[in-house]
XYZ file of C-alpha atoms in Angstrom:
396
model
C -40.263 -93.247 -11.499
C -38.925 -94.605 -14.801
C -37.733 -91.795 -17.052
C -36.366 -92.537 -20.514
C -34.121 -89.817 -21.905
C -33.640 -89.396 -25.634
C -30.738 -87.199 -26.733
C -30.612 -86.990 -30.504
C -27.664 -85.282 -32.178
C -27.203 -84.563 -35.863
C -25.751 -88.025 -36.595
C -26.228 -89.861 -33.308
C -28.831 -90.830 -30.740
C -27.935 -91.375 -27.095
C -30.406 -92.708 -24.569
C -30.577 -93.724 -20.933
C -33.290 -95.163 -18.734
C -33.318 -93.908 -15.135
C -35.289 -95.059 -12.139
C -35.344 -91.628 -10.550
C -34.137 -90.268 -8.255
C -31.250 -92.740 -8.660
C -28.399 -91.235 -10.683
C -27.092 -94.539 -12.026
C -28.994 -95.578 -15.173
C -30.817 -98.871 -15.577
C -29.517 -99.039 -19.134
C -27.869 -96.795 -21.667
C -26.954 -96.834 -25.288
C -25.680 -95.070 -28.341
C -26.728 -95.166 -31.966
C -23.799 -93.856 -34.023
C -23.169 -92.801 -37.628
C -26.854 -92.383 -38.460
C -27.195 -91.820 -42.188
C -23.505 -92.757 -42.660
C -22.080 -96.126 -43.700
C -20.965 -98.139 -40.692
C -23.988 -97.412 -38.464
C -24.098 -99.319 -35.173
C -25.870 -99.538 -31.809
C -24.189 -100.144 -28.459
C -26.678 -101.053 -25.727
C -25.685 -101.672 -22.093
C -27.839 -103.002 -19.268
C -26.639 -102.525 -15.670
C -27.773 -105.255 -13.262
C -26.448 -106.280 -9.829
C -23.127 -104.576 -10.382
C -22.625 -106.177 -13.795
C -22.770 -104.759 -17.306
C -24.404 -106.660 -20.135
C -23.422 -105.336 -23.559
C -25.307 -105.804 -26.796
C -23.954 -104.529 -30.116
C -25.789 -104.412 -33.412
C -24.570 -103.141 -36.771
C -26.233 -102.364 -40.067
C -27.105 -99.202 -41.930
C -29.537 -96.949 -40.046
C -31.012 -94.425 -42.431
C -32.550 -91.947 -39.996
C -33.239 -91.210 -36.333
C -36.762 -92.613 -36.417
C -35.449 -95.990 -37.555
C -32.730 -95.879 -34.916
C -35.167 -95.100 -32.111
C -37.443 -97.968 -33.089
C -34.500 -100.384 -32.819
C -33.651 -98.954 -29.397
C -37.195 -99.487 -28.175
C -37.005 -103.140 -29.233
C -33.846 -103.549 -27.131
C -35.644 -102.102 -24.099
C -38.604 -104.475 -24.275
C -37.361 -107.701 -25.898
C -34.832 -110.431 -25.239
C -32.894 -111.721 -22.245
C -31.913 -108.266 -21.017
C -35.224 -106.454 -21.436
C -35.546 -103.723 -18.793
C -39.262 -102.981 -19.079
C -42.250 -105.239 -19.634
C -44.197 -102.783 -21.731
C -44.194 -99.133 -22.794
C -46.592 -98.417 -19.913
C -43.686 -98.871 -17.464
C -42.264 -95.520 -18.596
C -43.694 -92.537 -16.671
C -41.955 -89.831 -18.683
C -39.803 -89.444 -21.772
C -37.351 -86.559 -21.638
C -36.291 -85.135 -24.994
C -33.290 -82.961 -25.682
C -34.506 -80.194 -28.005
C -31.848 -77.911 -29.400
C -33.604 -74.613 -30.041
C -36.191 -73.097 -27.742
C -35.988 -69.539 -29.029
C -37.195 -67.080 -26.417
C -40.258 -69.224 -25.733
C -38.693 -71.808 -23.437
C -36.283 -71.326 -20.537
C -36.731 -74.618 -18.682
C -38.078 -78.169 -18.868
C -41.499 -78.066 -20.570
C -44.382 -80.537 -20.831
C -44.883 -81.214 -24.543
C -48.300 -80.225 -25.884
C -49.524 -79.651 -29.443
C -48.744 -75.960 -28.972
C -45.194 -76.717 -27.813
C -44.687 -79.000 -30.818
C -45.790 -76.215 -33.146
C -43.280 -73.850 -31.519
C -40.534 -76.451 -32.009
C -41.515 -76.773 -35.687
C -41.396 -72.986 -36.126
C -37.758 -73.107 -35.058
C -36.737 -75.753 -37.644
C -35.001 -73.128 -39.772
C -32.832 -72.025 -36.829
C -31.575 -75.544 -36.039
C -32.005 -77.458 -39.310
C -29.822 -80.417 -38.290
C -31.471 -80.910 -34.902
C -34.977 -79.569 -34.291
C -36.512 -81.684 -37.097
C -34.760 -84.762 -35.660
C -35.869 -83.873 -32.110
C -39.437 -83.421 -33.369
C -39.396 -86.785 -35.164
C -38.194 -88.549 -32.003
C -40.991 -86.878 -30.007
C -43.568 -88.177 -32.515
C -42.155 -91.728 -32.416
C -42.058 -91.675 -28.592
C -45.640 -90.387 -28.391
C -46.821 -93.356 -30.448
C -44.735 -95.870 -28.498
C -45.167 -94.600 -24.929
C -48.773 -93.456 -25.122
C -49.277 -93.112 -21.356
C -45.970 -91.369 -20.626
C -45.536 -87.634 -20.243
C -43.342 -86.221 -22.998
C -41.048 -83.456 -21.730
C -38.675 -81.173 -23.631
C -35.424 -79.832 -22.198
C -33.930 -77.104 -24.373
C -30.244 -76.555 -25.137
C -30.790 -72.809 -25.158
C -32.028 -72.553 -21.547
C -28.639 -72.458 -19.753
C -27.507 -69.478 -21.823
C -30.400 -67.224 -20.795
C -28.004 -65.628 -18.258
C -25.828 -64.150 -21.016
C -25.786 -60.320 -20.639
C -27.259 -58.044 -23.287
C -23.892 -56.857 -24.587
C -23.087 -60.487 -25.385
C -26.423 -61.645 -26.821
C -27.303 -58.626 -28.942
C -26.077 -58.263 -32.514
C -24.937 -54.887 -33.839
C -27.997 -54.422 -36.056
C -30.997 -52.114 -35.521
C -32.986 -52.893 -32.367
C -36.152 -53.460 -34.394
C -34.791 -56.809 -35.591
C -34.404 -57.974 -32.010
C -37.792 -56.725 -30.848
C -39.780 -57.855 -33.875
C -37.871 -60.974 -34.941
C -36.077 -61.978 -31.697
C -32.740 -61.991 -33.518
C -30.106 -62.475 -30.834
C -27.535 -64.977 -29.551
C -29.239 -67.990 -27.975
C -26.402 -70.465 -27.579
C -26.641 -74.253 -27.586
C -25.311 -77.404 -25.890
C -26.545 -75.687 -22.727
C -27.471 -78.947 -20.995
C -23.938 -80.260 -21.509
C -22.201 -77.011 -20.535
C -24.366 -76.790 -17.412
C -23.618 -80.340 -16.322
C -19.842 -80.330 -16.855
C -19.357 -76.848 -15.382
C -21.205 -77.902 -12.216
C -18.946 -80.972 -11.995
C -15.892 -78.725 -12.432
C -17.030 -76.316 -9.717
C -17.390 -79.258 -7.314
C -13.953 -80.559 -8.309
C -12.334 -77.146 -7.868
C -14.308 -76.530 -4.672
C -14.630 -72.955 -5.846
C -18.032 -71.286 -6.242
C -16.496 -68.039 -7.557
C -14.981 -69.625 -10.632
C -13.961 -68.744 -14.175
C -14.403 -71.717 -16.479
C -14.211 -72.301 -20.224
C -16.256 -75.314 -21.321
C -15.313 -76.887 -24.685
C -17.942 -79.256 -26.112
C -16.540 -81.087 -29.142
C -18.783 -83.551 -30.941
C -20.375 -83.535 -34.383
C -21.551 -80.118 -33.243
C -19.036 -77.983 -31.357
C -19.397 -75.039 -29.011
C -17.663 -73.246 -26.177
C -19.022 -71.318 -23.207
C -17.519 -68.779 -20.838
C -18.955 -69.575 -17.411
C -18.530 -67.251 -14.449
C -19.675 -68.335 -10.993
C -21.726 -71.131 -12.560
C -23.547 -68.905 -15.064
C -23.031 -68.670 -18.808
C -21.845 -65.195 -19.835
C -20.959 -65.925 -23.467
C -20.995 -68.796 -25.924
C -19.701 -69.484 -29.429
C -22.963 -70.553 -31.065
C -25.451 -67.787 -31.742
C -28.877 -67.293 -33.330
C -28.614 -70.836 -34.666
C -26.100 -73.622 -33.991
C -23.958 -72.703 -37.013
C -21.587 -70.021 -35.752
C -18.336 -70.283 -33.832
C -16.170 -73.387 -34.031
C -15.552 -75.644 -37.017
C -17.777 -78.737 -36.700
C -18.512 -82.069 -38.359
C -20.465 -80.655 -41.294
C -20.957 -77.011 -40.239
C -18.605 -74.226 -41.244
C -18.669 -72.281 -37.984
C -17.859 -68.579 -38.333
C -17.778 -67.363 -41.926
C -17.725 -63.847 -43.367
C -21.311 -63.043 -44.530
C -19.729 -61.508 -47.635
C -19.023 -65.051 -48.826
C -22.772 -65.742 -48.824
C -23.547 -62.529 -50.707
C -20.798 -63.295 -53.239
C -22.104 -66.798 -53.986
C -25.650 -65.488 -54.385
C -24.648 -62.630 -56.669
C -21.938 -64.231 -58.789
C -22.795 -67.940 -58.776
C -26.588 -67.833 -58.493
C -26.802 -69.867 -55.297
C -30.262 -70.181 -53.783
C -30.920 -69.870 -50.048
C -31.499 -73.613 -49.855
C -28.176 -74.335 -51.559
C -26.359 -71.954 -49.240
C -27.970 -73.480 -46.163
C -26.956 -76.950 -47.346
C -23.416 -75.733 -48.026
C -22.699 -74.214 -44.606
C -24.752 -76.689 -42.521
C -24.228 -80.038 -44.236
C -21.257 -79.847 -46.613
C -18.669 -77.866 -44.656
C -16.574 -78.300 -41.494
C -14.499 -81.478 -41.242
C -16.454 -82.993 -44.123
C -15.887 -80.073 -46.479
C -12.213 -79.577 -45.708
C -11.021 -83.053 -44.755
C -13.398 -85.449 -46.494
C -15.410 -86.852 -43.567
C -17.606 -85.508 -40.774
C -16.242 -88.121 -38.345
C -13.015 -87.273 -36.506
C -12.017 -90.947 -36.455
C -12.157 -91.060 -40.253
C -10.127 -87.836 -40.439
C -7.433 -89.356 -38.207
C -7.273 -92.404 -40.477
C -6.926 -90.209 -43.572
C -4.106 -88.258 -41.915
C -2.279 -91.511 -41.121
C -2.502 -92.304 -44.840
C -0.860 -88.992 -45.722
C -3.963 -87.047 -46.739
C -2.998 -83.344 -46.724
C -6.590 -82.055 -46.768
C -7.432 -84.050 -43.634
C -4.305 -82.714 -41.909
C -5.376 -79.156 -42.748
C -8.843 -79.872 -41.331
C -7.285 -80.778 -37.975
C -5.241 -77.562 -37.936
C -8.298 -75.439 -38.696
C -10.308 -77.245 -36.029
C -7.741 -76.695 -33.262
C -6.985 -73.117 -34.329
C -10.600 -71.998 -33.917
C -10.756 -73.453 -30.406
C -7.559 -71.664 -29.374
C -8.923 -68.335 -30.662
C -12.017 -68.676 -28.477
C -9.952 -69.632 -25.424
C -8.100 -66.342 -25.807
C -11.310 -64.374 -26.253
C -12.998 -65.952 -23.247
C -9.925 -65.516 -21.064
C -10.324 -61.795 -21.788
C -14.020 -61.492 -20.929
C -13.648 -63.689 -17.831
C -10.544 -61.727 -16.787
C -8.712 -64.979 -16.131
C -9.292 -68.735 -16.151
C -9.505 -71.256 -13.327
C -10.177 -74.251 -15.567
C -10.872 -75.353 -19.101
C -13.044 -78.409 -19.730
C -12.934 -80.831 -22.653
C -16.120 -82.825 -23.098
C -18.332 -84.721 -25.615
C -17.233 -87.263 -28.234
C -14.091 -85.605 -29.584
C -13.289 -83.702 -26.397
C -13.335 -86.870 -24.291
C -11.787 -89.336 -26.732
C -9.247 -87.496 -28.905
C -6.091 -86.929 -26.853
C -4.252 -85.599 -29.913
C -6.813 -82.826 -30.372
C -6.604 -81.886 -26.680
C -2.828 -81.634 -27.048
C -3.086 -79.546 -30.237
C -5.459 -77.106 -28.538
C -3.370 -76.716 -25.380
C 0.001 -76.342 -27.116
C 1.532 -72.843 -26.833
C -1.019 -71.545 -24.343
C 1.497 -71.322 -21.490
C 1.137 -67.519 -21.558
C -2.377 -68.055 -20.207
C -1.119 -70.517 -17.595
C -2.379 -73.563 -19.530
C 0.175 -76.392 -19.425
C -0.797 -79.906 -20.514
C 0.780 -83.041 -19.051
C 1.167 -85.358 -22.100
C 1.293 -88.527 -19.973
C -1.876 -87.645 -18.037
C -3.572 -86.660 -21.296
C -2.907 -90.029 -22.926
C -3.810 -91.904 -19.730
C -7.387 -90.534 -19.640
C -9.820 -93.463 -19.257
C -13.335 -92.043 -19.130
C -13.760 -90.422 -15.718
C -13.272 -86.830 -14.567
C -9.526 -86.222 -14.677
C -6.971 -83.412 -14.499
C -4.533 -83.570 -17.423
C -2.520 -80.448 -16.592
C 0.996 -80.330 -15.174
C 1.416 -79.731 -11.449
C 2.735 -76.221 -12.181
C -0.109 -75.251 -14.533
C -1.985 -72.204 -13.243
C -5.110 -73.391 -15.052
C -6.709 -76.779 -14.460
C -7.271 -78.759 -17.657
C -10.162 -81.130 -17.027
C -11.657 -83.897 -19.122
C -15.211 -84.428 -17.909
C -17.584 -86.943 -19.508
C -20.758 -85.060 -20.238
C -23.981 -86.554 -18.902
C -26.693 -84.657 -20.688
C -29.044 -87.584 -20.217
C -28.921 -87.496 -16.430
C -29.230 -83.710 -16.454
C -32.336 -84.019 -18.635
C -33.799 -86.763 -16.377
C -33.079 -84.604 -13.322
C -34.940 -81.637 -14.830
C -37.852 -83.862 -15.948
C -38.122 -85.371 -12.463
C -38.141 -81.899 -10.955
C -40.918 -80.801 -13.293
């Protein structure tokens, strides 16, 4: 069964084609820097033990345009992997916010699409993009089943004392205001890989997903018990363009004294803050370049970024009552050795000791980067949200 997985982030689009139940993809690719100068596509076809790489560059304005270029790569040229759209049996879509409506992989109907649209305001950088990709895929793969896998599903095991906010119960019952958590597909996948690596079912793991969006999860015995994102994917860590945690009094102050509208405030904290607001770019690679040029604002952005992560490690060590392993994953987590070092520095009290040589030597596969004497394993695990989505679609 051919299953195409579409995983659209706020400024990227990852995809893989699987011939299930095989875990190895037929092809995979990444559309990066969508809506940012320097957009590019990396497309890889796997055939007879060989990799065939195709790279294209040129400004890609939005996710719909990016997906259409991907579909051309799948069906045209020397390394086409399907003859026609009818070769695809199912398209699996990562959808960020499922509210309390969805707790597992779901066949997409008109009713499901309406529910996804209703949640636009809770995930303004993602749900609209996810919805657009669903619409494009429906028109392109007309005979395929469209299936949604929700980021919020893995965190449905969080206990009430962790998911409830300290506001009157009416707001939870009538408006479903609670912590939902996100990046669940990624946290689920990498934590399961860690449990296998540790060979320890009764485990205490902190998963750190660092991309354009960033979140952490406290995972006990394979189940999420707390996570840094909340009602929407804005809270917690500093991110590419999102502020992360901010005192609500700041919002009230800007409304009262500067006349900010709700739309302006939403734009501020979702699209103009984080690395972009402090350091001048939403892309960690650009921030690193600015730091090398002596940019003080970019250097401060890195300090803020690492500091937030360290705070959550301490908090989650407390609620887990110990740590067996911490995991770095996603774009920044897997590729930025300097950030991993900044986060792990001065955490020896918790038994976290990084091996600098192992950290720098990381090459893209699951790896321990802790010292031999470290009480806590420090793991870098490439996330594979696409396979996890394909696996859930195949099961459905």
